PDB file of C-alpha atoms and ligand atoms in Angstrom:
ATOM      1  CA  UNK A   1      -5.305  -3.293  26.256  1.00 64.00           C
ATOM      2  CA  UNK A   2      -3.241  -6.314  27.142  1.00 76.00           C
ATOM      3  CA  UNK A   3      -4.440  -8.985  24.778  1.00 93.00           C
ATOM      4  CA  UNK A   4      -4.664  -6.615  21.866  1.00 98.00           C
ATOM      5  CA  UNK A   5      -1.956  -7.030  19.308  1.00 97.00           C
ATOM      6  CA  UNK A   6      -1.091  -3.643  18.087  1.00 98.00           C
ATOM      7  CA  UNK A   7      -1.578  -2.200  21.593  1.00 98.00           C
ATOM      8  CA  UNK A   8       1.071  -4.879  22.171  1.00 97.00           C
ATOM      9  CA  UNK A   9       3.182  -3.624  18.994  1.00 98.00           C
ATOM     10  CA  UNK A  10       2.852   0.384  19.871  1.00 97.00           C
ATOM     11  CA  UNK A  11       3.833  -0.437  23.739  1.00 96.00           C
ATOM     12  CA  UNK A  12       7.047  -2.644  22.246  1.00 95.00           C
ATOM     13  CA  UNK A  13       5.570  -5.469  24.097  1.00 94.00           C
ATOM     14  CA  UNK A  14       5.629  -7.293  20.313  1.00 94.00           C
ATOM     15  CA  UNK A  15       7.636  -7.101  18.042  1.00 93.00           C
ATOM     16  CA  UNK A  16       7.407  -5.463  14.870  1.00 93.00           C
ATOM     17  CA  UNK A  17       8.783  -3.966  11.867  1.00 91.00           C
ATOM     18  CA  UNK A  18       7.893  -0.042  12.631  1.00 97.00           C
ATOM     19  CA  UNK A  19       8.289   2.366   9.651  1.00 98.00           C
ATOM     20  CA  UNK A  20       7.037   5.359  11.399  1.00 98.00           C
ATOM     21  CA  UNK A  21       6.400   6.486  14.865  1.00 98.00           C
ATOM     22  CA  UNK A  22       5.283   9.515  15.774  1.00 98.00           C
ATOM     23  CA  UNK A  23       3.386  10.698  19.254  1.00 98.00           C
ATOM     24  CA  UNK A  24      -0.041   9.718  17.704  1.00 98.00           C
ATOM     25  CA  UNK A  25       0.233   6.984  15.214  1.00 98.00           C
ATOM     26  CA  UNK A  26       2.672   3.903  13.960  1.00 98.00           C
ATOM     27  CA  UNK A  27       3.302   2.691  10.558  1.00 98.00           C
ATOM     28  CA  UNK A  28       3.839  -1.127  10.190  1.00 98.00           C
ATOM     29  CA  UNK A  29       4.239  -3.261   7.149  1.00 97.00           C
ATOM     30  CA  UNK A  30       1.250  -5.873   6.881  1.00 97.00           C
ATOM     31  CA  UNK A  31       2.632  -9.100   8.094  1.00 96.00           C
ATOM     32  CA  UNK A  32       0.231 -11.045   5.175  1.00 96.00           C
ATOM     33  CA  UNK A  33       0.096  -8.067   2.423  1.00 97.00           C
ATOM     34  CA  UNK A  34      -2.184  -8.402  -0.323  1.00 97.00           C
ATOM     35  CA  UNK A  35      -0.175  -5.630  -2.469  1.00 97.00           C
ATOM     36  CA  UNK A  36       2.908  -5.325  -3.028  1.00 97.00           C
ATOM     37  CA  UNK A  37       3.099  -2.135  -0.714  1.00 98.00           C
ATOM     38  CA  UNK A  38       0.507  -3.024   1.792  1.00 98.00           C
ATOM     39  CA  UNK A  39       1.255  -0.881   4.963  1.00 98.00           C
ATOM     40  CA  UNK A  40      -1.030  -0.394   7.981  1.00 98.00           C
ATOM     41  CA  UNK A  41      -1.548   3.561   9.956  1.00 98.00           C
ATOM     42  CA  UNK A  42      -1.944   2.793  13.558  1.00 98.00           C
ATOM     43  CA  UNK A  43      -2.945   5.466  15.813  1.00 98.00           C
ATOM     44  CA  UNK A  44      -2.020   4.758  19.602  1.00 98.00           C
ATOM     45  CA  UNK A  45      -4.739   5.653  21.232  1.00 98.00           C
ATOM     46  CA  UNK A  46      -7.043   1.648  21.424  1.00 98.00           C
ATOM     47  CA  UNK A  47      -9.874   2.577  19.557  1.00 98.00           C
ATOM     48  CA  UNK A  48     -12.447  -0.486  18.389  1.00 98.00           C
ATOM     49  CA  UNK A  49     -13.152   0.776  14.716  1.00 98.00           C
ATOM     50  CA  UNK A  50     -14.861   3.151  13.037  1.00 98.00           C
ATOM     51  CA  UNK A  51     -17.980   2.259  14.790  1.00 98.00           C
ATOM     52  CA  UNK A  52     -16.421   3.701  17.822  1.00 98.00           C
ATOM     53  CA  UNK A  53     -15.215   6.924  16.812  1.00 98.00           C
ATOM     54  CA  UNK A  54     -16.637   9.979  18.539  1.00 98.00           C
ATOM     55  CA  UNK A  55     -15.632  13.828  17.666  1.00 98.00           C
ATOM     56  CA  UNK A  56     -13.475  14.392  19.888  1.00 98.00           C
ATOM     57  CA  UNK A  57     -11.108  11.902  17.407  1.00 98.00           C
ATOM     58  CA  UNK A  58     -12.214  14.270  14.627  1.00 98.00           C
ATOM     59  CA  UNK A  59      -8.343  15.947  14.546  1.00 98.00           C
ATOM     60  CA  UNK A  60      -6.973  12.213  14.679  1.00 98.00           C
ATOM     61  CA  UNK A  61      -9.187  10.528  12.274  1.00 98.00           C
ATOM     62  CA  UNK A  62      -7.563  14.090   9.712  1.00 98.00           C
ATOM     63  CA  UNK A  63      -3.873  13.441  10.679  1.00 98.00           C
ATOM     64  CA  UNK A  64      -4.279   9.901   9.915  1.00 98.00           C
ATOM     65  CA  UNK A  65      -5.120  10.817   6.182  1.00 98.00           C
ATOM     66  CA  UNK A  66      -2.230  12.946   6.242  1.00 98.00           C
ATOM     67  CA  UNK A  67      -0.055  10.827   7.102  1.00 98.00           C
ATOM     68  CA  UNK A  68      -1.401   8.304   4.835  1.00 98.00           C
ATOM     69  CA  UNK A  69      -0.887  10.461   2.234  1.00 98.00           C
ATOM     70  CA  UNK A  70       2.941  11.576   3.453  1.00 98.00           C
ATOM     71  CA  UNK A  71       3.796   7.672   3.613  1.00 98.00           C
ATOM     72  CA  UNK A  72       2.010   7.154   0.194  1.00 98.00           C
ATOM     73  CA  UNK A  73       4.620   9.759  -1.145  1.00 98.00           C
ATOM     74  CA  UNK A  74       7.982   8.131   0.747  1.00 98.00           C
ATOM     75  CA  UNK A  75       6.859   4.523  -0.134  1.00 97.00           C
ATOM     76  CA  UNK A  76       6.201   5.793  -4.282  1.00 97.00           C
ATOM     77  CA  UNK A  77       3.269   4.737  -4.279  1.00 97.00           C
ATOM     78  CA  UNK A  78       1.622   8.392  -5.077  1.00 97.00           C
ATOM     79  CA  UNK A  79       0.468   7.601  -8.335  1.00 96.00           C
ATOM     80  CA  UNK A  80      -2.200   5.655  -7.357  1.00 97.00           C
ATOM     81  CA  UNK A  81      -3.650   3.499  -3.515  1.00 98.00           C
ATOM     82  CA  UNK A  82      -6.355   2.414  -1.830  1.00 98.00           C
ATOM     83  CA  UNK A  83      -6.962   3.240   1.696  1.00 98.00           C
ATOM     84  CA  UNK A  84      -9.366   0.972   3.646  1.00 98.00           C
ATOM     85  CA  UNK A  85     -11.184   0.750   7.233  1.00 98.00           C
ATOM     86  CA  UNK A  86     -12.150  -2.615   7.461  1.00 98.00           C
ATOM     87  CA  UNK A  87     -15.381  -2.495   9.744  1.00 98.00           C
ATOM     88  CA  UNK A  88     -16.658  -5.125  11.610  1.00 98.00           C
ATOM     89  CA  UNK A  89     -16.230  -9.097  11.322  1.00 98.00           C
ATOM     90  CA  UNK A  90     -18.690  -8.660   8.009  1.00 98.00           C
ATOM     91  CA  UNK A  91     -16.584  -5.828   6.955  1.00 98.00           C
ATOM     92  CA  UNK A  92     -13.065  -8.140   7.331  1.00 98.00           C
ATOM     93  CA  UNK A  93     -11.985  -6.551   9.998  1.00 98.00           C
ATOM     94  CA  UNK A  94      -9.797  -9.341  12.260  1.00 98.00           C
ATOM     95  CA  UNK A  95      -7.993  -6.896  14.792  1.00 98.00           C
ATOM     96  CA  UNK A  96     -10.208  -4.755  17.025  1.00 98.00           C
ATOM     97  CA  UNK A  97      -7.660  -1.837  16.931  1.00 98.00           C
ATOM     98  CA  UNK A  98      -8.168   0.715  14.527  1.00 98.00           C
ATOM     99  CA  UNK A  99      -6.264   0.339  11.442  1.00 98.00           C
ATOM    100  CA  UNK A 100      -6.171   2.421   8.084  1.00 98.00           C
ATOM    101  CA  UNK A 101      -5.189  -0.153   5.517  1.00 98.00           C
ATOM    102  CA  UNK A 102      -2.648   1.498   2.833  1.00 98.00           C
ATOM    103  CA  UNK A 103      -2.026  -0.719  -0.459  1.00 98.00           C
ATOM    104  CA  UNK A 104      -0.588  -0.137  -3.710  1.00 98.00           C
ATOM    105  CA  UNK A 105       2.490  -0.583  -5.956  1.00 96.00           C
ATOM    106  CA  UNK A 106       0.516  -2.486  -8.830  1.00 95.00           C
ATOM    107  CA  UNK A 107       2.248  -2.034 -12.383  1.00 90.00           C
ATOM    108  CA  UNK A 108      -0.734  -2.387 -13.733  1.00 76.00           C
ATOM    109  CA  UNK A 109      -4.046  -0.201 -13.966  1.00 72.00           C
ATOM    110  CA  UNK A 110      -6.394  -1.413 -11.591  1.00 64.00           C
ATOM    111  CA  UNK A 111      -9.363  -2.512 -13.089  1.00 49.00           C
TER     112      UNK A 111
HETATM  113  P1  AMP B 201      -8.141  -6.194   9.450  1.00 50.47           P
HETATM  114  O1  AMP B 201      -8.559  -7.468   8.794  1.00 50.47           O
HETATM  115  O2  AMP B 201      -8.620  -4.960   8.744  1.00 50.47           O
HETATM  116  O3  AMP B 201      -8.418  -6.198  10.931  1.00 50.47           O
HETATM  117  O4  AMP B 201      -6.568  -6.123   9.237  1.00 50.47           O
HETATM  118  C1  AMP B 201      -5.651  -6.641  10.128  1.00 50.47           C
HETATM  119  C2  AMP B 201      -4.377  -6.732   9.361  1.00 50.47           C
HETATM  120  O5  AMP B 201      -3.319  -6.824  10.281  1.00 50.47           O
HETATM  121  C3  AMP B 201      -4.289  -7.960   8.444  1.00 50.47           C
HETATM  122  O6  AMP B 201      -4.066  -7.528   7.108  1.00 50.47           O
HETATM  123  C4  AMP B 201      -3.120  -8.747   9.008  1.00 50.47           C
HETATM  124  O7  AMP B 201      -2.332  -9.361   8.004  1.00 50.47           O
HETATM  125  C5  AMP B 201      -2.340  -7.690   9.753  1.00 50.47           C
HETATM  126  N1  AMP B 201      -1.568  -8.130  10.905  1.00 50.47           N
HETATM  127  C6  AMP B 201      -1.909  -9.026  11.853  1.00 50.47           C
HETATM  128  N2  AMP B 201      -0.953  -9.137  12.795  1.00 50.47           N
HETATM  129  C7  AMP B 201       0.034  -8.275  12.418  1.00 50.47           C
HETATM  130  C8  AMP B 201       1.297  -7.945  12.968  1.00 50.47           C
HETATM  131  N3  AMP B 201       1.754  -8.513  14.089  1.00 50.47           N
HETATM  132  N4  AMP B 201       2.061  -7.022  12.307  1.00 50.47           N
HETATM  133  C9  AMP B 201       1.616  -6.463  11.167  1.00 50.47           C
HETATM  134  N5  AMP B 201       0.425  -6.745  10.595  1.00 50.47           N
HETATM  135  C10 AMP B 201      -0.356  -7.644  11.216  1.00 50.47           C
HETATM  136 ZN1   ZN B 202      -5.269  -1.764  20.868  1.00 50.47          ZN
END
């Protein structure tokens, strides 16, 4: 997809600051974080959101957790994260590309 910015990123057409790239999936840092580590899994493949998964992406939608969880342990951020699918325009979500928001880093407890 041409006008779609991560399609754009993944393809090299854009640039970016890529943490991770693997044959399924980027990692980019959040150009306007909200936490002090506030990353973003990307898999390659365009898919809308989660209103447009099917079960064939069912292996996918698993390795994406994974590797959520892998880049939660290189970035130290372990100890405690919040993963997010922002769903929709009424949900927040701004880029029709499917995204797994990773954030975390806070000294504090979250309350
Ligand atoms: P969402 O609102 O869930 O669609 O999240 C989109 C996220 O992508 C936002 O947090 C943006 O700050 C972030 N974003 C937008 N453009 C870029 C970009 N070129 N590189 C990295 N992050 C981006
Ligand atoms: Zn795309």
């Amino acid at each position: 997809m041409s006008d779609c910015i991560f399609c754009n990123i993944i393809n090299k057409n854009s640039p970016a600051d890529i943490l991770h790239e693997d044959d399924d999936f980027i990692v980019v840092k959040d150009i306007k974080p909200t936490a002090p580590v506030h990353l973003l899994i990307i898999p390659k493949e365009h898919i809308d959101s989660i209103n447009h998964i099917e079960k064939k992406h069912r292996e996918l939608i698993g390795d994406m957790f994974l590797l959520a969880k892998k880049t939660a342990h290189d970035y130290e951020i372990s100890e405690g994260y919040k993963l997010a699918f922002n769903t929709g325009r009424k949900g927040g979500q701004l880029i029709d590309h499917l995204h797994l928001h990773l954030m975390g880093g806070w000294n504090e407890e979250q309350k």
